Short mmCIF file of C-alpha atoms in Angstrom, two decimals:
data_model
loop_
_atom_site.label_atom_id
_atom_site.label_comp_id
_atom_site.label_asym_id
_atom_site.label_seq_id
_atom_site.Cartn_x
_atom_site.Cartn_y
_atom_site.Cartn_z
CA MET F 1 21.56 -12.98 -16.05
CA THR F 2 21.02 -9.16 -16.88
CA LEU F 3 17.54 -7.83 -17.08
CA ASP F 4 17.05 -6.65 -20.72
CA LEU F 5 17.14 -3.14 -21.30
CA ARG F 6 13.67 -2.61 -23.32
CA SER F 7 12.30 -4.43 -19.95
CA LEU F 8 14.11 -1.79 -17.59
CA ALA F 9 12.22 1.21 -20.21
CA ALA F 10 8.97 -0.23 -19.75
CA PHE F 11 9.48 -1.01 -15.75
CA ARG F 12 10.77 2.82 -15.81
CA ILE F 13 7.72 4.20 -17.62
CA ALA F 14 5.48 1.85 -15.89
CA ILE F 15 6.24 3.15 -12.67
CA GLY F 16 6.74 6.41 -13.21
CA ALA F 17 3.29 6.81 -14.33
CA VAL F 18 2.48 5.49 -10.87
CA VAL F 19 4.39 7.77 -8.68
CA CYS F 20 2.91 10.95 -10.29
CA ALA F 21 -0.63 9.42 -9.79
CA ASP F 22 0.09 8.32 -6.31
CA ALA F 23 1.11 12.25 -6.08
CA LEU F 24 -1.69 13.71 -7.94
CA LEU F 25 -4.40 10.93 -5.98
CA ARG F 26 -3.39 12.19 -3.04
CA THR F 27 -4.09 15.75 -3.16
CA ARG F 28 -7.91 14.41 -2.91
CA ASP F 29 -7.31 14.78 1.36
CA PHE F 30 -3.92 16.70 1.27
CA GLY F 31 -5.71 18.96 4.80
CA LEU F 32 -6.82 15.84 6.51
CA MET F 33 -4.04 13.51 5.87
CA PHE F 34 -0.83 15.62 5.68
CA GLY F 35 -2.22 18.96 7.69
CA THR F 36 -0.56 19.66 10.99
CA ASP F 37 -3.75 19.64 12.62
CA GLY F 38 -4.76 16.64 10.39
CA MET F 39 -5.59 13.12 11.32
CA PHE F 40 -1.93 12.15 11.45
CA PRO F 41 0.07 14.93 14.11
CA PRO F 42 3.04 15.12 13.29
CA ASP F 43 4.55 15.03 16.99
CA VAL F 44 2.24 11.74 17.65
CA LEU F 45 4.22 10.04 14.62
CA ARG F 46 7.38 10.85 15.90
CA ARG F 47 5.68 8.84 18.45
CA HIS F 48 5.29 6.39 17.01
CA PHE F 49 8.99 5.83 15.19
CA GLY F 50 10.82 6.49 18.09
CA ASP F 51 13.71 7.39 16.75
CA GLY F 52 15.31 9.42 13.57
CA TRP F 53 15.71 5.66 12.00
CA SER F 54 12.14 5.95 10.11
CA TRP F 55 12.91 9.26 8.72
CA SER F 56 10.73 11.28 6.48
CA LEU F 57 11.13 14.82 5.01
CA GLY F 58 7.64 15.51 5.56
CA LEU F 59 8.44 15.55 9.38
CA LEU F 60 11.53 18.16 8.83
CA VAL F 61 8.97 20.58 9.11
CA ASP F 62 5.75 21.25 10.87
CA ALA F 63 3.97 23.56 7.83
CA ASP F 64 1.20 22.82 5.42
CA TRP F 65 3.24 24.13 2.84
CA TRP F 66 6.11 22.12 3.80
CA ASN F 67 4.58 19.02 3.22
CA ALA F 68 2.65 20.41 0.19
CA ALA F 69 6.26 21.16 -1.26
CA VAL F 70 7.00 17.45 -0.51
CA LEU F 71 4.36 15.90 -2.35
CA ALA F 72 5.01 18.06 -4.91
CA LEU F 73 7.87 16.64 -5.20
CA GLU F 74 6.71 13.26 -5.73
CA GLY F 75 4.66 14.20 -8.20
CA ILE F 76 7.48 15.97 -10.25
CA ALA F 77 10.27 13.32 -9.98
CA GLY F 78 7.39 10.48 -10.85
CA ALA F 79 7.03 12.51 -14.47
CA ALA F 80 10.48 12.71 -15.16
CA LEU F 81 11.61 9.27 -14.55
CA ALA F 82 8.17 8.24 -16.39
CA LEU F 83 10.15 10.27 -19.23
CA GLY F 84 13.82 9.11 -18.39
CA PHE F 85 14.78 13.09 -17.93
CA HIS F 86 17.92 12.94 -16.14
CA THR F 87 16.68 9.04 -15.04
CA ARG F 88 18.95 8.51 -12.10
CA LEU F 89 18.56 11.93 -10.32
CA ALA F 90 14.75 11.19 -11.10
CA THR F 91 15.00 7.64 -9.45
CA CYS F 92 16.97 8.90 -6.21
CA THR F 93 14.35 11.93 -5.85
CA ALA F 94 10.96 9.55 -6.18
CA TRP F 95 12.64 6.99 -3.81
CA VAL F 96 13.29 9.60 -1.16
CA ALA F 97 9.39 11.23 -2.10
CA VAL F 98 7.91 8.03 -1.35
CA VAL F 99 9.36 7.24 1.92
CA SER F 100 8.64 10.58 3.22
CA VAL F 101 5.27 10.59 2.12
CA MET F 102 4.48 6.89 2.95
CA ARG F 103 5.92 7.70 6.46
CA ARG F 104 4.25 10.84 6.52
CA THR F 105 1.23 9.41 6.20
CA LEU F 106 1.71 5.44 7.61
CA PRO F 107 -1.79 4.51 9.05
CA ALA F 108 -3.10 4.98 5.18
CA THR F 109 0.20 2.89 3.77
CA ASN F 110 -0.69 -0.13 2.53
CA ALA F 111 2.05 -2.98 0.51
CA GLY F 112 2.14 -1.22 -2.39
CA ASP F 113 3.64 1.71 -1.12
CA ALA F 114 6.21 -0.07 0.69
CA LEU F 115 6.72 -2.22 -2.57
CA LEU F 116 7.02 0.93 -4.63
CA ALA F 117 9.64 2.33 -2.22
CA CYS F 118 11.95 -1.19 -2.50
CA LEU F 119 11.66 -0.99 -6.42
CA LEU F 120 12.78 2.47 -6.82
CA PHE F 121 15.79 1.60 -4.48
CA TRP F 122 16.43 -1.36 -6.95
CA GLY F 123 15.81 0.78 -9.69
CA MET F 124 18.48 3.52 -8.44
CA PHE F 125 21.43 0.88 -9.03
CA LEU F 126 20.12 0.25 -12.91
CA PRO F 127 20.27 2.01 -16.11
CA LEU F 128 16.59 2.67 -16.59
CA GLY F 129 16.82 5.28 -18.74
CA ALA F 130 19.30 3.69 -21.47
CA ILE F 131 16.46 3.89 -23.91
CA TRP F 132 13.20 5.23 -24.60
CA SER F 133 13.95 8.42 -22.43
CA VAL F 134 15.03 11.70 -22.83
CA ASP F 135 18.56 10.18 -21.40
CA ALA F 136 19.09 7.86 -24.15
CA ALA F 137 17.99 10.94 -27.03
CA ARG F 138 20.64 12.70 -25.58
CA ARG F 139 23.03 10.56 -25.59
CA ARG F 140 22.33 9.06 -29.11
CA GLU F 141 23.19 13.09 -30.52
CA ASP F 142 26.48 12.86 -28.11
CA GLY F 143 27.61 9.28 -29.90
CA GLY F 144 27.20 7.91 -27.02
CA THR F 145 26.10 3.92 -26.02
CA ALA F 146 23.50 2.38 -23.73
CA LEU F 147 24.82 2.04 -20.52
CA ARG F 148 24.47 -2.39 -19.51
CA PRO F 149 22.76 -3.17 -16.43
CA SER F 150 24.64 -4.59 -13.61
CA ARG F 151 24.06 -7.92 -13.16
CA LEU F 152 24.30 -7.58 -9.30
CA ALA F 153 21.67 -5.26 -9.21
CA SER F 154 19.52 -6.98 -11.96
CA TRP F 155 19.79 -9.84 -9.43
CA ALA F 156 18.75 -7.84 -6.39
CA LEU F 157 15.25 -6.42 -8.79
CA LEU F 158 14.57 -10.38 -9.19
CA LEU F 159 15.25 -11.16 -5.60
CA GLN F 160 12.65 -8.49 -4.08
CA VAL F 161 9.64 -9.75 -6.70
CA ALA F 162 10.43 -13.11 -6.20
CA ALA F 163 10.72 -12.02 -2.56
CA VAL F 164 6.92 -10.49 -1.97
CA TYR F 165 5.49 -13.02 -3.79
CA LEU F 166 7.51 -16.42 -1.61
CA SER F 167 6.64 -13.96 1.79
CA ALA F 168 2.90 -13.78 1.13
CA GLY F 169 2.80 -17.62 -0.39
CA LEU F 170 4.04 -18.72 2.83
CA ALA F 171 2.61 -16.94 5.14
CA LYS F 172 -1.13 -18.50 3.36
CA LEU F 173 0.13 -21.95 4.54
CA ASN F 174 -2.73 -22.48 6.56
CA GLY F 175 -6.26 -23.45 7.57
CA SER F 176 -8.41 -20.51 6.13
CA TRP F 177 -6.12 -20.73 3.02
CA LEU F 178 -5.72 -24.20 2.27
CA SER F 179 -9.96 -25.23 3.45
CA GLY F 180 -9.97 -23.08 0.28
CA ASP F 181 -12.75 -20.56 2.37
CA ALA F 182 -10.04 -17.56 2.64
CA LEU F 183 -10.32 -15.59 -0.96
CA SER F 184 -14.69 -15.75 -0.27
CA TYR F 185 -14.09 -13.84 2.47
CA ALA F 186 -11.56 -11.66 1.74
CA LEU F 187 -13.73 -11.04 -1.35
CA SER F 188 -16.68 -9.59 0.82
CA LEU F 189 -17.37 -6.49 0.35
CA HIS F 190 -17.14 -6.17 4.32
CA ASP F 191 -12.97 -6.92 4.10
CA HIS F 192 -11.38 -5.90 1.00
CA GLY F 193 -13.61 -6.97 -1.92
CA SER F 194 -15.05 -4.69 -4.67
CA HIS F 195 -18.40 -4.75 -5.99
CA LEU F 196 -17.56 -7.34 -8.70
CA GLY F 197 -15.33 -9.44 -6.21
CA SER F 198 -18.33 -9.40 -4.04
CA HIS F 199 -19.88 -11.38 -7.21
CA LEU F 200 -17.39 -14.01 -7.34
CA ALA F 201 -17.57 -14.33 -3.73
CA ALA F 202 -20.79 -15.83 -3.85
CA SER F 203 -19.60 -18.59 -6.09
CA THR F 204 -18.39 -20.99 -3.12
CA PRO F 205 -16.81 -24.13 -5.33
CA LEU F 206 -15.16 -21.22 -8.06
CA THR F 207 -13.29 -19.73 -4.80
CA ARG F 208 -12.33 -22.49 -3.83
CA LEU F 209 -10.08 -23.58 -6.49
CA LEU F 210 -8.96 -20.11 -6.98
CA SER F 211 -7.88 -19.70 -3.09
CA TRP F 212 -5.83 -23.16 -3.55
CA ALA F 213 -4.52 -21.19 -7.49
CA VAL F 214 -3.28 -18.57 -5.31
CA VAL F 215 -1.53 -20.27 -2.52
CA ALA F 216 0.20 -22.74 -5.64
CA THR F 217 1.24 -19.42 -7.74
CA GLU F 218 2.27 -17.32 -5.28
CA ILE F 219 5.27 -19.93 -3.86
CA VAL F 220 5.30 -22.46 -7.08
CA GLY F 221 6.11 -18.91 -9.24
CA PRO F 222 9.03 -17.05 -7.71
CA CYS F 223 10.48 -20.46 -7.37
CA LEU F 224 10.62 -20.79 -11.35
CA LEU F 225 11.96 -18.03 -11.50
CA LEU F 226 15.17 -18.25 -9.70
CA ALA F 227 15.70 -22.10 -10.45
CA ALA F 228 14.43 -21.81 -13.81
CA PRO F 229 15.30 -18.96 -15.83
CA TRP F 230 14.82 -19.64 -19.18
CA PRO F 231 13.29 -16.71 -21.53
CA ARG F 232 10.04 -18.61 -22.17
CA ILE F 233 9.63 -19.78 -18.38
CA ARG F 234 10.60 -15.77 -17.41
CA THR F 235 8.02 -15.12 -20.07
CA ALA F 236 5.18 -17.34 -18.85
CA VAL F 237 5.87 -16.95 -14.80
CA ALA F 238 5.91 -12.69 -15.86
CA GLY F 239 2.01 -13.36 -17.83
CA LEU F 240 0.70 -15.02 -15.59
CA PHE F 241 1.65 -12.37 -12.36
CA ILE F 242 0.71 -9.36 -14.62
CA SER F 243 -2.76 -11.08 -15.16
CA PHE F 244 -2.95 -11.92 -11.51
CA HIS F 245 -2.60 -8.67 -10.69
CA ALA F 246 -4.77 -7.08 -13.33
CA ALA F 247 -7.94 -9.35 -11.92
CA VAL F 248 -6.80 -8.46 -7.95
CA ALA F 249 -7.57 -4.63 -9.41
CA ALA F 250 -10.68 -6.01 -10.62
CA LEU F 251 -11.80 -8.05 -7.68
CA MET F 252 -10.47 -6.02 -4.94
CA SER F 253 -9.62 -2.73 -2.85
CA VAL F 254 -5.91 -2.82 -2.10
CA GLY F 255 -4.78 0.83 -3.31
CA LEU F 256 -1.76 1.05 -5.92
CA PHE F 257 -0.65 -2.79 -5.24
CA ALA F 258 -2.11 -4.25 -8.27
CA TYR F 259 -0.64 -1.49 -9.96
CA VAL F 260 2.88 -1.43 -9.13
CA GLY F 261 3.22 -5.31 -8.89
CA MET F 262 2.33 -5.20 -12.57
CA ALA F 263 4.72 -2.28 -13.43
CA ALA F 264 7.44 -5.28 -11.51
CA TRP F 265 6.78 -7.73 -13.65
CA LEU F 266 7.57 -5.65 -16.47
CA ALA F 267 11.39 -5.63 -15.41
CA ILE F 268 11.47 -9.76 -15.92
CA LEU F 269 10.31 -9.69 -18.83
CA PRO F 270 13.41 -11.59 -21.11
CA GLY F 271 14.25 -10.06 -24.48
CA GLU F 272 13.32 -12.50 -26.39
CA ALA F 273 9.42 -11.84 -25.11
CA TRP F 274 10.12 -8.34 -26.81
CA GLU F 275 11.62 -9.57 -30.04
CA TRP F 276 8.18 -11.84 -30.16
CA ALA F 277 6.13 -8.63 -29.35
CA ALA F 278 8.12 -7.08 -32.48
CA ARG F 279 7.01 -9.49 -34.69
CA LEU F 280 3.20 -9.18 -33.92
CA ALA F 281 3.21 -5.47 -34.26
CA PRO F 282 1.91 -3.53 -37.13
CA ARG F 283 4.62 -2.85 -39.64
CA GLY F 284 6.67 0.14 -39.34
CA TRP F 285 6.68 -0.48 -35.32
CA LYS F 286 9.90 -0.38 -33.55
CA LEU F 287 9.53 -2.33 -30.52
CA GLY F 288 12.85 -3.55 -30.21
CA GLU F 289 16.14 -2.27 -30.01
CA PRO F 290 19.88 -3.58 -31.71
CA VAL F 291 20.52 -6.94 -30.71
CA ASN F 292 23.76 -5.53 -29.11
CA ALA F 293 21.65 -2.81 -27.05
CA GLY F 294 23.35 -2.63 -23.26
CA GLN F 295 26.58 -3.67 -24.23
CA GLY F 296 28.65 -0.41 -23.73
CA PRO F 297 31.24 -0.27 -21.07
CA ALA F 298 29.77 -0.37 -17.35
CA PRO F 299 29.51 3.35 -15.57
CA ALA F 300 33.05 4.23 -14.02
CA ASN F 301 31.34 4.44 -10.60
CA GLN F 302 30.76 0.81 -10.95
CA THR F 303 32.23 -1.01 -8.36
CA ALA F 304 31.64 1.45 -5.65
CA ALA F 305 27.76 1.07 -7.00
CA ASP F 306 27.96 -2.87 -6.65
CA VAL F 307 29.72 -2.39 -3.46
CA ALA F 308 26.26 -0.28 -2.11
CA CYS F 309 24.11 -3.12 -3.37
CA ALA F 310 26.13 -5.82 -2.07
CA ALA F 311 25.41 -4.18 1.41
CA ALA F 312 21.75 -3.19 0.86
CA LEU F 313 21.14 -6.73 -0.25
CA PHE F 314 22.41 -8.05 2.48
CA ILE F 315 20.62 -6.50 4.44
CA GLY F 316 17.00 -6.88 3.04
CA ALA F 317 18.03 -10.67 3.17
CA ILE F 318 18.41 -10.10 6.76
CA ALA F 319 14.93 -8.23 6.69
CA PHE F 320 13.13 -11.13 4.63
CA LEU F 321 14.89 -14.20 6.84
CA HIS F 322 13.32 -12.08 9.54
CA ALA F 323 10.31 -11.60 8.67
CA ASN F 324 9.43 -14.41 7.13
CA THR F 325 10.77 -17.84 9.58
CA PRO F 326 10.24 -18.50 13.64
CA TRP F 327 13.21 -15.66 14.55
CA ARG F 328 10.53 -13.01 13.71
CA GLU F 329 9.14 -13.65 17.20
CA ARG F 330 13.13 -12.83 18.68
CA PRO F 331 13.77 -8.17 18.07
CA LEU F 332 16.33 -8.08 14.87
CA LEU F 333 19.89 -6.50 16.21
CA ALA F 334 19.45 -2.74 16.32
CA PRO F 335 22.13 -2.04 13.89
CA LEU F 336 20.74 -4.37 11.37
CA ASP F 337 17.17 -3.17 12.54
CA ALA F 338 18.07 0.67 12.20
CA ALA F 339 19.84 -0.12 8.69
CA VAL F 340 16.59 -1.82 7.17
CA ARG F 341 14.31 1.06 8.47
CA LEU F 342 16.79 3.82 7.13
CA LEU F 343 16.76 2.09 3.21
CA CYS F 344 13.28 1.22 4.02
CA LEU F 345 14.06 -2.09 2.91
CA GLU F 346 10.90 -3.98 5.26
CA GLN F 347 10.39 -7.51 3.80
CA ASP F 348 6.70 -8.63 5.63
CA TRP F 349 4.78 -9.03 2.49
CA SER F 350 2.13 -11.79 4.12
CA MET F 351 -0.74 -9.88 2.65
CA PHE F 352 -3.91 -11.36 3.47
CA GLY F 353 -1.91 -14.26 5.19
CA ASP F 354 -4.96 -15.35 7.58
CA VAL F 355 -8.30 -14.32 6.84
CA PRO F 356 -11.01 -15.26 9.59
CA ARG F 357 -14.61 -16.27 8.53
CA GLN F 358 -16.10 -13.16 9.97
CA GLN F 359 -17.36 -10.03 8.46
CA GLN F 360 -16.18 -6.29 9.34
CA TRP F 361 -17.05 -2.73 9.41
CA VAL F 362 -16.75 0.87 10.51
CA TYR F 363 -18.75 3.42 11.02
CA GLY F 364 -18.60 7.21 12.26
CA ARG F 365 -21.96 7.88 14.73
CA ALA F 366 -22.14 11.68 14.72
CA GLU F 367 -24.52 13.54 16.29
CA LEU F 368 -25.39 17.08 14.41
CA ALA F 369 -27.00 19.70 16.16
CA ASP F 370 -30.18 19.99 14.26
CA GLY F 371 -30.72 16.42 16.04
CA ARG F 372 -29.94 14.05 13.23
CA VAL F 373 -27.60 10.88 13.66
CA VAL F 374 -25.63 10.20 10.35
CA ASP F 375 -22.26 7.88 9.22
CA LEU F 376 -19.55 10.75 9.20
CA LEU F 377 -17.40 8.60 7.34
CA ARG F 378 -19.68 7.98 4.47
CA GLY F 379 -20.31 11.92 4.03
CA GLY F 380 -23.25 12.13 6.26
CA ARG F 381 -25.27 9.31 5.39
CA PRO F 382 -27.62 7.79 7.92
CA LEU F 383 -26.14 5.97 10.02
CA GLU F 384 -26.48 1.66 9.61
CA PRO F 385 -24.73 0.65 12.47
CA VAL F 386 -24.73 -2.95 11.63
CA LEU F 387 -23.64 -4.12 7.85
CA PRO F 388 -23.49 -0.41 6.38
CA ALA F 389 -24.71 -0.72 2.38
CA GLY F 390 -21.46 -0.95 0.29
CA GLY F 391 -19.21 -1.88 3.14
CA PHE F 392 -16.07 -0.43 2.73
CA THR F 393 -16.22 0.57 -0.79
CA SER F 394 -18.65 2.98 0.55
CA LEU F 395 -15.81 4.96 2.30
CA PRO F 396 -14.15 7.56 0.24
CA HIS F 397 -11.62 5.38 -1.25
CA HIS F 398 -8.76 3.36 -0.49
CA ARG F 399 -6.67 5.25 2.06
CA TRP F 400 -9.58 5.47 4.12
CA GLN F 401 -10.35 1.77 4.01
CA LYS F 402 -6.49 1.07 5.36
CA ILE F 403 -6.79 3.91 8.23
CA PHE F 404 -9.75 1.73 9.32
CA TRP F 405 -8.56 -2.00 8.75
CA GLU F 406 -5.42 -0.57 10.66
CA LEU F 407 -6.44 1.45 13.68
CA PRO F 408 -7.99 -1.52 15.77
CA LYS F 409 -4.55 -2.68 16.13
CA PRO F 410 -3.26 -1.06 19.44
CA THR F 411 -0.18 -0.10 18.44
CA GLU F 412 -2.11 2.35 15.84
CA ARG F 413 -4.73 2.94 18.79
CA ILE F 414 -2.29 6.69 19.44
CA PHE F 415 -3.74 7.86 16.50
CA SER F 416 -7.05 7.56 17.26
CA PRO F 417 -7.97 10.94 19.10
CA GLY F 418 -6.17 13.13 15.86
CA ILE F 419 -8.27 11.47 13.67
CA ALA F 420 -11.59 12.10 15.38
CA ALA F 421 -10.73 15.09 16.21
CA ALA F 422 -9.57 16.12 12.04
CA LEU F 423 -12.92 14.70 10.81
CA ALA F 424 -14.81 16.64 13.28
CA ARG F 425 -13.33 19.54 12.61
CA ASP F 426 -13.61 18.98 8.45
CA TRP F 427 -17.29 18.01 8.91
CA ASN F 428 -18.21 21.75 10.87
CA ARG F 429 -15.43 23.42 8.29
CA ARG F 430 -17.61 22.76 5.42
CA HIS F 431 -21.43 22.82 7.07
CA ALA F 432 -23.46 25.14 8.51
CA GLU F 433 -23.83 26.02 12.04
CA GLU F 434 -26.96 23.75 12.40
CA GLU F 435 -25.30 20.94 10.47
CA GLN F 436 -22.57 20.87 13.37
CA VAL F 437 -20.82 17.91 14.87
CA ARG F 438 -21.92 17.48 18.28
CA SER F 439 -19.95 14.34 18.72
CA LEU F 440 -18.60 11.92 17.09
CA GLU F 441 -17.88 8.09 17.72
CA ILE F 442 -15.53 5.64 15.80
CA ARG F 443 -16.42 2.07 16.19
CA PHE F 444 -15.40 -1.05 14.55
CA ALA F 445 -17.11 -4.28 14.29
CA ARG F 446 -16.69 -7.50 13.28
CA LEU F 447 -19.32 -10.61 12.45
CA THR F 448 -17.47 -14.05 13.36
CA SER F 449 -18.69 -17.54 13.25
CA ASP F 450 -16.42 -17.87 16.87
CA PRO F 451 -17.85 -19.29 19.25
CA VAL F 452 -21.09 -19.19 17.71
CA PRO F 453 -22.25 -17.77 14.34
CA GLY F 454 -23.63 -15.21 14.35
CA THR F 455 -20.95 -13.04 17.39
CA LEU F 456 -20.61 -9.51 17.37
CA HIS F 457 -17.79 -7.57 18.33
CA GLU F 458 -17.86 -4.20 18.29
CA LEU F 459 -14.75 -1.62 19.61
CA LEU F 460 -14.96 1.98 19.74
CA LEU F 461 -11.74 3.44 18.38
CA ALA F 462 -12.05 7.04 19.19
CA THR F 463 -14.01 9.81 20.38
CA TRP F 464 -14.98 13.44 19.92
CA PRO F 465 -14.60 14.95 22.41
CA PRO F 466 -12.70 12.78 24.05
CA ARG F 467 -13.07 10.97 26.82
CA ASN F 468 -10.59 11.53 29.80
CA ALA F 469 -9.74 9.05 32.02
CA SER F 470 -13.09 9.00 34.40
CA GLY F 471 -15.49 8.99 31.49
CA ARG F 472 -16.50 12.68 31.64
CA GLY F 473 -17.30 14.23 29.02
CA SER F 474 -19.48 11.21 27.69
CA LEU F 475 -21.64 11.26 30.61
CA ASP F 476 -23.70 14.32 29.30
CA ARG F 477 -24.43 12.86 26.17
CA TRP F 478 -25.30 9.57 27.85
CA LEU F 479 -27.79 11.04 29.54
CA ASP F 480 -29.26 13.25 26.81
CA GLU F 481 -29.85 10.00 25.14
CA ARG F 482 -31.46 8.10 27.98
CA ALA F 483 -33.52 10.97 28.37
CA SER F 484 -34.50 11.03 24.70
CA GLU F 485 -35.48 7.85 24.36
CA ALA F 486 -37.39 8.35 27.92
CA ASP F 487 -39.53 11.32 25.70
CA ALA F 488 -40.11 9.00 23.25
CA ALA F 489 -41.66 6.27 25.25
CA HIS F 490 -43.83 8.86 27.05
CA LYS F 491 -45.29 10.02 23.57
#
């Protein structure tokens, strides 16, 4: 089986647009997320990675201008890829830039970023610019023909897409999903839900049916794709998953994942789907290419490319088995682990594998010089320490949400001091002296049903000024608070 050139062209345009959009959207918080004195200091990231296998261009030079150049490179490569201009070079450049940006802002990275990197990697082995591209127009002028896709590279991309959903589906074979409760909690504003999703979450019978449908779709869909590769089956499965991702985009806050997922399934569409679309298109529109498109000669270096693709496919398969079997309890052999991280082919896609019966939120309690206490994470609005209005959707955007979903994990707490300090500095830079931050505490809270319904757990994630080992530095603030309360009681 080889992928259809029209599907690859549609995939190229969509994935290039996503890469370009990602670069533009990241400029919103460039100073906070890419700055050397921002939330993720380069030396802290290097300590977190531990070695050079998790590489990033963004960590080569500790300067803001350099990271701006890397981000600009991502945007330019994405635009060139969408246009099909020097397509293979654009694909390689986009992969390098996306991996670099992703690792430079690691705590703000989600599964959509990782999937984008994987798809670009396999795209380097495919003729994404064979049609509907600047490269194709040049080739026609020179009398050349479109190169045919490699069968091995086609299967590599197909297996990558299938692996994502199979991994996610297997991770959901647990009590929270099989009971039908998981989706209603995941769609809460105090988890990953949008405002529309939170309304759907209120309908318990519907969300219970949808929970079971999600598990069945993520397991059965990839199996049908691999075991029954007939055109109508592939078209139906691709259409189902594109609709699934459109629903995810509307109902949940998951960043790029929904859009990257839709782009991935465009590559899976068989040629018959385009021929059917061409018959429905208005007269004069040409959606289809000639039947023999892509039947030209293989590239001169195809054998070497296939060998490299086969080696990468083996590494990806090992990563998948390690992440999705009991083998994950044991560390991967050092050479294999290095290869996986070098190629950025990690295959742990267990998104929402376990959704506890809980509501969770984060807030930044900031005491200002004028005596006010505000939520620094929500633009300085009055502090709501319990179930803040809007939940995670009231944070600036998804990358902020991702940071504070991840920060409670012990492995991520290394970033806590830098995040608190950068947020305080950024606020003070933008506000007058009487509104300067005196102290900041970032807290994460969960309202759970275990062991007793309504049990509140709160975790202090970060402070500014930082507390030392003896707690000194917070004691003065604590005494000030007690004194203020005593004064208020006497009045």
